[in-house]
XYZ file of C-alpha atoms in Angstrom:
543
model
C 0.000 0.000 0.000
C 2.801 2.375 0.959
C 4.570 1.568 -2.328
C 1.423 2.335 -4.350
C 1.035 5.677 -2.607
C 4.669 6.516 -3.406
C 4.197 5.689 -7.094
C 1.018 7.771 -7.195
C 2.753 10.776 -5.649
C 5.675 10.379 -8.063
C 3.281 10.279 -11.012
C 1.478 13.396 -9.793
C 4.838 15.180 -9.397
C 5.889 14.142 -12.909
C 2.588 15.358 -14.411
C 2.961 18.611 -12.489
C 6.512 19.130 -13.800
C 5.419 18.429 -17.351
C 2.433 20.757 -17.066
C 4.649 23.439 -15.505
C 6.954 23.451 -18.551
C 6.243 25.050 -21.905
C 8.296 24.085 -24.996
C 8.605 26.297 -28.073
C 10.761 26.266 -31.217
C 12.961 29.244 -32.085
C 13.172 30.296 -35.736
C 16.261 32.107 -36.983
C 15.189 35.348 -38.666
C 18.252 37.576 -39.043
C 22.002 37.087 -39.042
C 24.679 39.757 -38.958
C 27.808 38.026 -40.212
C 31.193 39.510 -39.388
C 34.533 38.637 -40.927
C 34.877 36.284 -37.945
C 31.693 35.382 -36.116
C 28.007 36.238 -36.380
C 25.192 37.715 -34.310
C 22.009 35.644 -34.652
C 18.461 36.701 -33.801
C 15.722 34.100 -33.266
C 12.010 34.531 -32.649
C 9.874 31.994 -30.769
C 6.099 32.467 -30.663
C 4.319 31.268 -27.536
C 0.868 31.389 -25.944
C 1.500 31.525 -22.208
C -0.988 31.124 -19.348
C -0.614 33.186 -16.222
C 1.651 31.871 -13.518
C 5.306 31.069 -12.834
C 6.889 28.132 -14.645
C 9.636 27.109 -17.049
C 9.790 27.770 -20.801
C 12.116 25.634 -22.892
C 13.244 27.135 -26.224
C 14.694 24.693 -28.758
C 16.351 25.243 -32.117
C 19.306 27.438 -31.118
C 22.934 27.000 -32.081
C 24.858 24.746 -29.681
C 27.966 26.940 -30.008
C 27.300 30.383 -28.583
C 29.117 32.904 -26.433
C 27.042 32.784 -23.241
C 28.008 36.309 -22.214
C 26.339 37.649 -25.382
C 22.984 35.887 -24.806
C 19.955 38.134 -24.344
C 16.253 37.205 -24.129
C 13.213 39.468 -24.157
C 9.434 39.082 -24.510
C 6.512 41.445 -24.040
C 4.303 40.721 -21.039
C 6.759 38.194 -19.584
C 9.272 38.524 -16.769
C 12.330 36.333 -17.334
C 13.919 35.778 -13.933
C 16.581 33.171 -14.793
C 18.153 31.502 -17.864
C 20.010 28.262 -18.383
C 21.648 27.206 -21.665
C 22.623 23.641 -22.571
C 23.150 21.367 -25.563
C 20.675 18.706 -26.579
C 22.616 15.505 -27.272
C 19.621 13.175 -26.962
C 16.971 14.305 -29.399
C 17.535 12.990 -32.919
C 17.486 15.998 -35.175
C 15.997 16.009 -38.632
C 18.567 15.673 -41.394
C 19.252 18.736 -43.483
C 17.663 18.841 -46.936
C 21.076 18.448 -48.524
C 21.981 15.356 -46.484
C 18.522 13.864 -47.100
C 18.904 14.313 -50.863
C 22.265 12.566 -50.774
C 20.896 9.742 -48.612
C 17.899 9.231 -50.916
C 20.157 9.231 -53.968
C 22.470 6.690 -52.350
C 19.558 4.371 -51.540
C 18.192 4.679 -55.080
C 21.474 3.735 -56.761
C 22.182 0.981 -54.231
C 18.835 -0.584 -55.143
C 19.549 -0.125 -58.857
C 22.957 -1.758 -58.360
C 21.376 -4.731 -56.546
C 18.767 -5.135 -59.325
C 21.479 -5.103 -62.010
C 23.494 -7.702 -60.074
C 20.394 -9.940 -59.748
C 19.662 -9.641 -63.470
C 23.257 -10.553 -64.250
C 22.977 -13.751 -62.200
C 19.734 -14.675 -63.973
C 21.222 -14.132 -67.440
C 24.340 -16.103 -66.525
C 22.173 -18.958 -65.247
C 20.030 -18.954 -68.403
C 23.121 -19.023 -70.603
C 24.494 -21.997 -68.651
C 21.177 -23.810 -68.933
C 21.109 -23.169 -72.670
C 24.678 -24.398 -73.096
C 24.128 -27.530 -70.997
C 20.819 -28.319 -72.736
C 22.290 -27.928 -76.203
C 25.206 -30.206 -75.376
C 22.820 -32.774 -73.888
C 20.591 -32.764 -76.983
C 23.587 -33.323 -79.262
C 24.958 -36.324 -77.331
C 24.272 -39.873 -78.644
C 21.640 -41.776 -76.717
C 19.882 -44.702 -78.451
C 21.472 -43.911 -81.772
C 23.430 -41.365 -83.777
C 22.195 -37.742 -83.740
C 20.951 -36.678 -87.143
C 22.386 -33.729 -89.036
C 18.993 -32.054 -88.890
C 18.959 -32.283 -85.066
C 22.485 -30.842 -84.888
C 21.547 -27.923 -87.144
C 18.378 -27.261 -85.180
C 20.277 -27.211 -81.880
C 23.018 -25.014 -83.304
C 20.488 -22.553 -84.700
C 18.637 -22.434 -81.368
C 21.854 -21.913 -79.422
C 23.078 -19.208 -81.798
C 19.850 -17.214 -81.637
C 19.430 -17.434 -77.855
C 23.059 -17.342 -76.688
C 23.909 -14.089 -78.492
C 20.943 -12.326 -76.872
C 21.883 -13.627 -73.435
C 25.550 -12.656 -73.839
C 24.511 -9.173 -74.942
C 22.335 -8.875 -71.841
C 25.241 -10.041 -69.660
C 27.516 -7.382 -71.169
C 24.875 -4.712 -70.593
C 24.409 -5.910 -67.004
C 28.147 -5.663 -66.342
C 28.254 -2.142 -67.755
C 25.273 -1.026 -65.658
C 26.832 -2.561 -62.546
C 30.079 -0.686 -63.179
C 28.200 2.594 -63.736
C 26.006 2.161 -60.660
C 29.019 1.164 -58.558
C 30.910 4.304 -59.571
C 27.926 6.558 -58.853
C 27.276 4.839 -55.520
C 30.904 5.241 -54.446
C 30.940 8.934 -55.327
C 27.677 9.684 -53.513
C 28.843 7.676 -50.491
C 32.103 9.665 -50.267
C 30.231 12.957 -50.630
C 27.707 11.928 -47.974
C 30.389 10.916 -45.479
C 32.243 14.184 -46.023
C 29.147 16.350 -45.644
C 27.800 14.397 -42.676
C 31.056 15.020 -40.831
C 30.542 18.765 -41.350
C 26.793 18.773 -40.764
C 26.452 19.179 -36.988
C 22.935 18.259 -35.964
C 23.004 19.155 -32.291
C 20.968 22.088 -31.058
C 21.104 24.508 -28.206
C 18.375 24.534 -25.572
C 17.466 27.577 -23.517
C 15.497 27.114 -20.301
C 13.783 30.195 -18.902
C 12.170 30.751 -15.540
C 9.284 33.091 -16.307
C 6.501 34.884 -14.493
C 3.398 35.768 -16.518
C 0.958 38.154 -14.748
C -1.840 37.513 -17.262
C -2.216 35.066 -20.145
C -0.473 36.457 -23.198
C 0.532 35.656 -26.783
C 4.086 36.827 -27.167
C 7.296 36.410 -29.108
C 10.560 35.618 -27.388
C 13.491 37.386 -29.038
C 16.804 35.575 -28.522
C 20.074 37.176 -29.569
C 23.590 35.808 -29.220
C 27.036 35.793 -30.790
C 28.769 32.726 -32.228
C 32.251 32.307 -33.649
C 31.174 29.533 -36.031
C 30.463 31.760 -39.025
C 32.146 34.403 -41.120
C 32.633 35.878 -44.558
C 35.370 37.206 -46.793
C 35.089 39.794 -49.566
C 36.117 39.011 -53.132
C 35.638 40.632 -56.518
C 35.143 40.024 -60.216
C 36.792 42.682 -62.369
C 35.321 42.809 -65.875
C 36.888 44.738 -68.751
C 35.143 44.664 -72.124
C 37.309 47.071 -74.106
C 40.114 49.590 -73.656
C 37.847 52.602 -74.008
C 35.292 51.740 -71.313
C 35.273 51.817 -67.497
C 36.073 48.755 -65.444
C 33.112 46.913 -63.922
C 33.886 45.637 -60.439
C 31.425 43.173 -58.899
C 31.869 42.910 -55.153
C 30.982 39.531 -53.677
C 30.988 37.727 -50.359
C 31.970 34.171 -49.526
C 29.794 33.286 -46.521
C 30.124 30.141 -44.405
C 28.678 28.863 -41.151
C 28.960 25.770 -38.938
C 26.579 26.837 -36.206
C 24.797 23.464 -36.088
C 21.780 24.982 -37.843
C 20.764 25.407 -41.445
C 19.951 29.059 -42.021
C 16.726 29.041 -44.021
C 15.117 32.180 -45.419
C 17.300 34.394 -43.234
C 17.816 38.134 -43.662
C 21.559 38.745 -43.891
C 23.746 41.686 -42.990
C 27.451 41.423 -43.783
C 29.749 43.611 -41.711
C 33.491 44.169 -41.573
C 33.237 45.090 -37.891
C 35.356 43.058 -35.473
C 33.320 42.403 -32.327
C 35.166 41.171 -29.269
C 33.745 39.197 -26.418
C 36.310 40.837 -24.131
C 37.443 44.224 -25.365
C 39.954 46.016 -23.163
C 42.460 48.686 -24.095
C 46.082 47.441 -23.962
C 48.249 48.392 -20.988
C 51.888 49.198 -21.714
C 54.610 47.464 -19.742
C 58.311 48.156 -19.375
C 60.304 47.502 -22.596
C 63.717 46.059 -21.810
C 66.456 45.669 -24.438
C 69.052 42.916 -24.376
C 71.587 41.285 -26.667
C 70.749 38.293 -28.766
C 72.857 35.847 -30.737
C 72.182 35.653 -34.465
C 71.612 32.143 -35.798
C 72.232 31.348 -39.440
C 69.400 28.839 -39.229
C 66.846 31.414 -38.135
C 63.943 31.954 -40.456
C 64.690 35.481 -41.628
C 61.834 35.357 -44.099
C 59.161 34.664 -41.503
C 58.027 38.272 -41.358
C 57.852 38.699 -45.101
C 56.052 35.395 -45.445
C 53.463 36.463 -42.918
C 52.356 39.351 -45.092
C 52.510 37.572 -48.426
C 49.089 36.954 -49.857
C 48.428 33.373 -50.989
C 46.954 33.815 -54.438
C 46.216 30.084 -54.649
C 43.358 30.607 -52.214
C 41.537 32.790 -54.706
C 39.482 30.908 -57.188
C 37.843 31.999 -60.331
C 34.052 32.061 -60.017
C 31.363 32.028 -62.644
C 29.792 35.457 -63.092
C 26.003 35.373 -62.878
C 24.295 38.309 -64.598
C 20.853 37.687 -63.146
C 17.464 36.193 -63.937
C 15.301 37.679 -66.640
C 11.652 38.423 -65.843
C 9.016 38.114 -68.556
C 6.424 40.912 -68.755
C 3.957 42.005 -71.401
C 4.493 45.737 -70.875
C 8.266 45.996 -71.326
C 11.174 44.006 -72.729
C 12.795 41.665 -70.199
C 15.540 43.192 -68.078
C 18.016 41.410 -65.796
C 17.482 41.466 -62.056
C 20.737 41.929 -60.183
C 21.642 41.705 -56.508
C 22.919 45.260 -56.874
C 19.280 46.399 -56.477
C 18.785 44.520 -53.207
C 21.961 45.437 -51.321
C 22.225 48.628 -49.293
C 25.689 49.814 -48.248
C 25.567 51.374 -44.785
C 28.793 53.276 -44.118
C 29.335 53.564 -40.364
C 32.021 55.533 -38.553
C 34.575 52.722 -38.554
C 33.001 49.873 -40.506
C 30.776 49.008 -43.463
C 27.515 47.029 -43.394
C 25.965 45.362 -46.433
C 22.245 44.995 -45.743
C 20.704 42.389 -48.064
C 16.933 42.604 -48.484
C 16.631 39.201 -50.207
C 16.468 36.296 -47.722
C 19.119 33.600 -48.072
C 19.638 29.928 -47.267
C 23.082 29.167 -45.831
C 23.638 25.468 -45.012
C 25.470 24.617 -41.820
C 28.038 22.348 -43.487
C 30.747 25.011 -43.634
C 30.790 25.260 -47.425
C 31.234 28.790 -48.728
C 28.216 30.356 -50.402
C 29.038 33.036 -52.979
C 26.769 36.083 -52.766
C 26.792 39.004 -55.187
C 26.763 42.408 -53.494
C 27.293 45.692 -55.371
C 28.437 46.518 -58.895
C 30.659 49.516 -59.568
C 31.783 51.126 -62.807
C 35.244 52.503 -62.045
C 37.082 54.910 -64.316
C 40.251 53.386 -65.740
C 43.105 54.358 -67.995
C 44.805 51.821 -70.246
C 48.283 51.616 -71.655
C 50.854 49.189 -73.021
C 53.896 48.294 -70.993
C 57.161 46.542 -71.774
C 60.401 45.860 -69.914
C 62.364 43.896 -72.529
C 65.273 43.035 -70.237
C 62.819 41.007 -68.120
C 60.329 39.812 -70.763
C 60.121 40.091 -74.520
C 56.364 40.724 -74.512
C 54.204 43.816 -74.362
C 51.499 43.879 -71.700
C 48.173 45.676 -71.575
C 47.841 47.490 -68.232
C 44.716 48.984 -66.637
C 45.058 51.618 -63.929
C 42.075 52.222 -61.614
C 41.836 55.496 -59.752
C 39.633 56.810 -56.931
C 38.437 53.304 -56.128
C 38.533 54.015 -52.385
C 35.287 56.009 -52.590
C 33.357 52.782 -53.212
C 34.002 51.509 -49.650
C 35.762 48.407 -50.910
C 37.292 45.922 -48.492
C 40.565 44.042 -48.969
C 40.030 40.889 -50.979
C 41.093 38.802 -53.934
C 39.799 39.550 -57.402
C 39.556 37.602 -60.624
C 40.237 39.677 -63.738
C 38.367 39.016 -66.984
C 39.315 40.859 -70.157
C 37.242 40.512 -73.325
C 35.378 37.506 -71.795
C 38.692 35.743 -71.079
C 40.014 35.015 -67.604
C 43.463 36.598 -67.431
C 44.477 36.181 -63.793
C 44.004 37.118 -60.161
C 45.015 40.105 -58.101
C 44.551 41.468 -54.597
C 42.505 44.611 -54.062
C 43.739 46.507 -51.035
C 41.902 49.812 -50.579
C 43.727 50.327 -47.276
C 47.066 50.723 -49.055
C 48.654 54.152 -49.367
C 48.594 54.090 -53.169
C 45.734 55.927 -54.810
C 45.769 53.714 -57.895
C 45.495 50.009 -58.609
C 47.381 48.568 -61.572
C 46.080 45.411 -63.232
C 47.888 43.364 -65.864
C 45.261 42.262 -68.389
C 46.984 40.400 -71.205
C 49.856 40.458 -73.702
C 49.470 41.886 -77.193
C 51.754 40.514 -79.947
C 50.723 43.351 -82.262
C 52.929 45.757 -80.298
C 56.412 44.274 -80.573
C 59.598 44.993 -78.673
C 63.129 43.767 -79.362
C 66.230 44.316 -77.229
C 69.635 43.440 -78.685
C 73.241 44.156 -77.833
C 75.143 46.402 -80.264
C 78.400 44.462 -80.405
C 80.336 47.183 -82.219
C 79.754 49.478 -79.226
C 80.597 46.861 -76.586
C 84.108 46.339 -75.249
C 86.267 45.106 -72.377
C 89.466 47.066 -71.680
C 92.236 46.433 -69.162
C 94.223 49.518 -68.174
C 96.715 49.156 -65.345
C 94.992 47.524 -62.409
C 91.441 48.189 -63.640
C 88.985 46.580 -66.043
C 86.367 48.630 -67.892
C 83.378 46.898 -69.509
C 81.121 48.871 -71.857
C 77.658 47.583 -72.746
C 75.343 49.125 -75.336
C 71.793 48.008 -76.071
C 69.394 48.949 -78.861
C 65.665 48.631 -78.135
C 63.139 48.702 -80.988
C 59.364 48.992 -80.489
C 56.755 48.883 -83.238
C 52.991 49.330 -83.281
C 51.419 46.927 -85.763
C 47.879 47.875 -84.820
C 45.540 49.992 -86.918
C 45.247 52.550 -84.118
C 47.635 54.490 -81.929
C 48.575 53.177 -78.481
C 50.050 54.622 -75.309
C 53.226 52.763 -74.392
C 55.511 52.794 -71.353
C 59.012 51.377 -71.914
C 61.323 50.615 -68.992
C 65.023 49.745 -69.110
C 67.334 49.244 -66.104
C 70.993 50.144 -65.745
C 73.352 48.907 -63.015
C 74.179 50.729 -59.796
C 77.342 50.354 -57.790
C 77.062 48.491 -54.546
C 80.767 48.724 -53.731
C 83.233 51.605 -53.519
C 85.621 49.718 -55.814
C 82.985 49.509 -58.599
C 82.342 52.613 -60.688
C 79.306 52.834 -62.995
C 79.009 55.501 -65.670
C 76.029 55.998 -67.986
C 77.479 57.012 -71.357
C 74.431 57.478 -73.537
C 70.623 57.544 -73.283
C 68.848 58.248 -76.560
C 66.294 59.718 -76.667
C 66.082 61.393 -73.277
C 63.831 59.420 -70.919
C 60.634 60.714 -69.432
C 61.878 59.643 -65.991
C 65.242 58.514 -64.677
C 65.020 57.012 -61.202
C 68.665 57.153 -60.230
C 68.022 55.566 -56.834
C 66.930 52.282 -58.451
C 68.541 52.648 -61.868
C 65.429 52.536 -64.076
C 64.780 54.562 -67.231
C 61.185 55.199 -68.299
C 59.875 56.423 -71.633
C 56.189 57.340 -71.961
C 55.061 57.731 -75.556
C 52.195 57.452 -77.982
C 52.938 55.159 -80.911
C 50.984 55.825 -84.056
C 49.719 52.970 -86.187
C 52.678 51.334 -87.967
C 55.227 53.554 -86.186
C 58.651 52.236 -85.127
C 60.947 53.846 -82.553
C 64.431 52.967 -81.353
C 66.148 53.619 -78.011
C 69.837 53.299 -77.133
C 71.335 52.827 -73.678
C 75.099 52.580 -73.078
C 76.992 52.323 -69.784
C 80.471 51.451 -68.529
C 81.503 49.559 -65.414
C 85.067 49.937 -64.040
C 86.387 47.646 -61.303
C 89.715 46.222 -60.068
C 91.474 43.868 -62.457
C 91.173 40.223 -61.499
C 87.799 40.681 -59.763
C 84.537 39.306 -61.144
C 81.459 41.471 -61.749
C 78.376 39.826 -63.210
C 76.813 42.025 -65.878
């Protein structure tokens, strides 16, 4: 009797606890994604009776910064919060994982069916072979020629069909096996990235009167981010450059972001943000090691161009109307650039789906037409080709962020570059392509070259003739550069003997001559540079 009473009381307590707890699902509505991290805002609708009890909110990210968590709701007093991860509840697979799983099951079944059909066809062929041989064996008397011909004709007509079916079965099995293997590898990779846990928020609430309300949950997570990148499009050498700014967005928050309003920001929020405190700076001697990595600093600021990848440029989706010709819709119309005091926000009015598998999603932002000047460039000592160069100016007014850019000239991918609006230079120079129609040739004039030994010194004279020609049907602007040596030792004396014609610039600190010119169609020009190097006899100077 006492045991029954205890069980009854326990059941009543359990029912009371269940009735005193309200569960709701939070839906992610907005996400502000920073270069590292994101601020997420969820809404959870609830109809709450009056009283004091616990509200459990499911569907949050399991990886949040607890100090950033805030909860609010109209008509509700939240007196305490507790956050935890749900490791028990089996979460629904993402749409992407479900598609892969369904595809894998389909092709596994198709593979099994093809293997079964192969076994049947092999068995039928064996039965046909054994039966034909049995019919052609002597039993009570010799087998007639007519019986042999009939059996041969039967075998020939049936066996060829069966062998053809066997070959087709083997080919289907190989195809299905390859597809199954590829889907299986993709599924295993994506499942390892697709975290299906969820965060659970328990609230102790007091509700004075019954109310229908929305809980607003905001928090910061480090498991998201974005990086800017660009497509630079150049159609011809007399038009501005089109720069398409883009964002590569990723997230591994344990949630799939579905139909979420995005804001991309270059702000750098800190969970703990304190001004640095200076300490005493003591100097001491150190011993230089030949094995030390002297290039570590330079390597740390070298941009890895292999990380930038060329992306397909999407112009938009055309809309059919009866009133006007179709026009392309571009993301440019749905992105608002909000320039703050110290950072830039891109507010996107079109909702987005960002899967939680960590794969980067490429989003178009704003398009800019930037004024550019074009010219030809050649440095024949380094390369025997003439390059087409584009120079962009005043690009900093477009609030660009540092990022890699792919360059397309005349619908041809020509390379990658790094756009750094924070640099001190006011111009960006892009190498577009080479043009064989503007030729350059650099050759040594042997009759003006010599090596003389006088006393204890050696004097070497070098003379070069550079010829450029414009084989185009229009004039071009050309910059020609030619270096000359500088002395790095008091015992080496360098003398420039001749520069014809006079250069536009002569940078004596680096030893570079520059000629800026306009070459008319079919025009040829020549340039001569001669210099002498004197150094002690018996020494070696590489020229």
